[in-house]
Short mmCIF file of C-alpha atoms in Angstrom, two decimals:
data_model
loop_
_atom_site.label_atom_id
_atom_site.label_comp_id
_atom_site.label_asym_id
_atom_site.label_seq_id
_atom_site.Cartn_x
_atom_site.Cartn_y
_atom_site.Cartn_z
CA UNK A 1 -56.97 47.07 53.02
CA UNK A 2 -55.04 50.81 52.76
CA UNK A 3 -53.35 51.26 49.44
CA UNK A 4 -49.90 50.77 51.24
CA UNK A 5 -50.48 47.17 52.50
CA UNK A 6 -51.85 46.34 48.90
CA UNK A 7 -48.39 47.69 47.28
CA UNK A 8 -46.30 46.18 49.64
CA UNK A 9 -48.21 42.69 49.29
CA UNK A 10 -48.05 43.22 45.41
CA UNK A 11 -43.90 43.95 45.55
CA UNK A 12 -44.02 40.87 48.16
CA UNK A 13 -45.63 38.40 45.75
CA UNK A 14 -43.58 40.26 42.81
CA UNK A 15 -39.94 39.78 44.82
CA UNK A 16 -40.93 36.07 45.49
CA UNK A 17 -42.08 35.22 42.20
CA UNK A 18 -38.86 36.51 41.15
CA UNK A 19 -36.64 35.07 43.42
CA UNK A 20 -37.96 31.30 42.39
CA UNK A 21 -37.74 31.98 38.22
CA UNK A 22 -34.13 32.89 39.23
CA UNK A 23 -33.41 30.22 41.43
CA UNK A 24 -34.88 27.54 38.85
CA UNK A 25 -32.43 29.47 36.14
CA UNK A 26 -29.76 29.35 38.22
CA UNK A 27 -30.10 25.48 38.49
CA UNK A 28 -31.05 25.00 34.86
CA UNK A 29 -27.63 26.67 34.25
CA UNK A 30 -25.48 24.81 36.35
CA UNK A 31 -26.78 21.73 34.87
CA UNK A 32 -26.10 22.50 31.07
CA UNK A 33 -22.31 23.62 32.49
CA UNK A 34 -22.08 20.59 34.67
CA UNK A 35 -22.79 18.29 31.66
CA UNK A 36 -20.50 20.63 28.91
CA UNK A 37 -18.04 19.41 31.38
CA UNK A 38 -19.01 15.78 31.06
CA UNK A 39 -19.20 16.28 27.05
CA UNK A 40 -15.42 17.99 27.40
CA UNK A 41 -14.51 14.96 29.22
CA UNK A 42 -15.78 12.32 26.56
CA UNK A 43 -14.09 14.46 23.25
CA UNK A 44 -10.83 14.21 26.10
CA UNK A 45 -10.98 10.21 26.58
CA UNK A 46 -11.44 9.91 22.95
CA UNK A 47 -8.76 11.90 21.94
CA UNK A 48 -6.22 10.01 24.35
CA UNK A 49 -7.29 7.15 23.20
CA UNK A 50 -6.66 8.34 19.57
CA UNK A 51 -3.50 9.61 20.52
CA UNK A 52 -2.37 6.20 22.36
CA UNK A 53 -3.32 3.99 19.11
CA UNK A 54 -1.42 6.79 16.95
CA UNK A 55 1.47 6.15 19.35
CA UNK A 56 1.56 2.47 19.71
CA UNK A 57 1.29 2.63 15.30
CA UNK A 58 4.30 4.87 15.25
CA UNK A 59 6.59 2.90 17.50
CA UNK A 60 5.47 -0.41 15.82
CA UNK A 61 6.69 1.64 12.33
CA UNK A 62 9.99 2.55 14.33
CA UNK A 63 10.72 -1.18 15.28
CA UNK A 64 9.93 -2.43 12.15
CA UNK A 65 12.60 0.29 10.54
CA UNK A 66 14.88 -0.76 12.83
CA UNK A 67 14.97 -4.26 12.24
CA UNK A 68 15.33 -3.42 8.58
CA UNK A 69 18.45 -1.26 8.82
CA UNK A 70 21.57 -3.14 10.15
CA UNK A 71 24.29 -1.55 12.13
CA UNK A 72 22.05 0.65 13.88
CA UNK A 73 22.49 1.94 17.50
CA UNK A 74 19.23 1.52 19.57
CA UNK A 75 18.93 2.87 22.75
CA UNK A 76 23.25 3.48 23.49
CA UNK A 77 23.49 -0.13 22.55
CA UNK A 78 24.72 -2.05 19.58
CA UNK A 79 22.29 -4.50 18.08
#
Protein backbone atom coordinates (compact mmCIF):
# COMPACT_ATOMS: atom_id res chain seq x y z
CA UNK A 1 0.00 0.00 0.00
CA UNK A 2 1.56 3.71 -1.24
CA UNK A 3 1.95 6.08 1.66
CA UNK A 4 -1.13 8.09 0.28
CA UNK A 5 -3.76 5.30 0.57
CA UNK A 6 -2.32 4.59 4.17
CA UNK A 7 -2.95 8.46 5.18
CA UNK A 8 -6.09 8.69 3.67
CA UNK A 9 -7.29 5.28 5.37
CA UNK A 10 -5.73 6.62 8.70
CA UNK A 11 -7.81 10.28 8.36
CA UNK A 12 -10.80 7.80 7.23
CA UNK A 13 -10.79 5.70 10.40
CA UNK A 14 -9.74 9.06 12.37
CA UNK A 15 -12.99 11.19 10.80
CA UNK A 16 -15.26 8.13 11.67
CA UNK A 17 -14.07 7.52 15.00
CA UNK A 18 -14.79 11.04 15.51
CA UNK A 19 -17.93 11.43 14.06
CA UNK A 20 -19.47 8.48 16.50
CA UNK A 21 -17.74 10.03 20.04
CA UNK A 22 -19.65 13.15 18.82
CA UNK A 23 -22.73 11.68 17.91
CA UNK A 24 -22.88 9.60 21.32
CA UNK A 25 -22.12 13.27 23.07
CA UNK A 26 -24.54 14.81 21.27
CA UNK A 27 -27.18 12.28 22.59
CA UNK A 28 -25.74 12.11 26.08
CA UNK A 29 -26.45 15.89 26.03
CA UNK A 30 -29.80 16.03 24.91
CA UNK A 31 -30.71 13.60 27.48
CA UNK A 32 -29.32 15.47 30.66
CA UNK A 33 -31.33 18.76 28.99
CA UNK A 34 -34.35 16.70 28.23
CA UNK A 35 -34.57 15.54 31.89
CA UNK A 36 -33.39 19.32 33.51
CA UNK A 37 -36.60 19.98 31.80
CA UNK A 38 -38.49 17.23 33.53
CA UNK A 39 -36.69 18.30 36.99
CA UNK A 40 -37.90 22.17 36.05
CA UNK A 41 -41.24 20.74 35.65
CA UNK A 42 -41.46 18.86 39.12
CA UNK A 43 -39.88 22.18 41.31
CA UNK A 44 -43.01 23.94 38.88
CA UNK A 45 -45.94 21.42 40.05
CA UNK A 46 -44.66 21.75 43.49
CA UNK A 47 -44.56 25.23 43.66
CA UNK A 48 -48.27 25.59 42.27
CA UNK A 49 -49.28 23.39 44.46
CA UNK A 50 -47.62 25.41 47.31
CA UNK A 51 -48.97 28.40 45.99
CA UNK A 52 -52.71 26.92 45.72
CA UNK A 53 -52.63 25.67 49.56
CA UNK A 54 -51.08 29.27 50.44
CA UNK A 55 -54.12 30.62 48.56
CA UNK A 56 -56.92 28.51 49.73
CA UNK A 57 -55.18 29.42 53.69
CA UNK A 58 -55.41 33.09 52.89
CA UNK A 59 -58.98 33.23 51.68
CA UNK A 60 -60.10 30.86 54.53
CA UNK A 61 -58.23 33.81 56.91
CA UNK A 62 -60.27 36.46 54.79
CA UNK A 63 -63.71 34.68 55.45
CA UNK A 64 -63.08 34.09 58.80
CA UNK A 65 -62.24 38.12 59.22
CA UNK A 66 -65.16 38.77 57.60
CA UNK A 67 -67.52 36.99 59.56
CA UNK A 68 -65.93 38.61 62.57
CA UNK A 69 -66.39 42.24 61.54
CA UNK A 70 -70.09 43.31 61.15
CA UNK A 71 -71.29 45.90 58.75
CA UNK A 72 -68.91 44.97 56.21
CA UNK A 73 -69.46 45.21 52.39
CA UNK A 74 -68.44 41.91 50.61
CA UNK A 75 -68.34 41.70 47.14
CA UNK A 76 -70.80 45.28 46.30
CA UNK A 77 -73.23 43.63 48.63
CA UNK A 78 -74.38 44.21 52.16
CA UNK A 79 -74.13 41.25 54.47
Amino acid sequence: MSRAAKLTFGASCVFAVGTIWFVHKAQEWERDSMYQGVLRDRERKTQREQNEREFGETRALHAELIKQQPGVIENGSDK
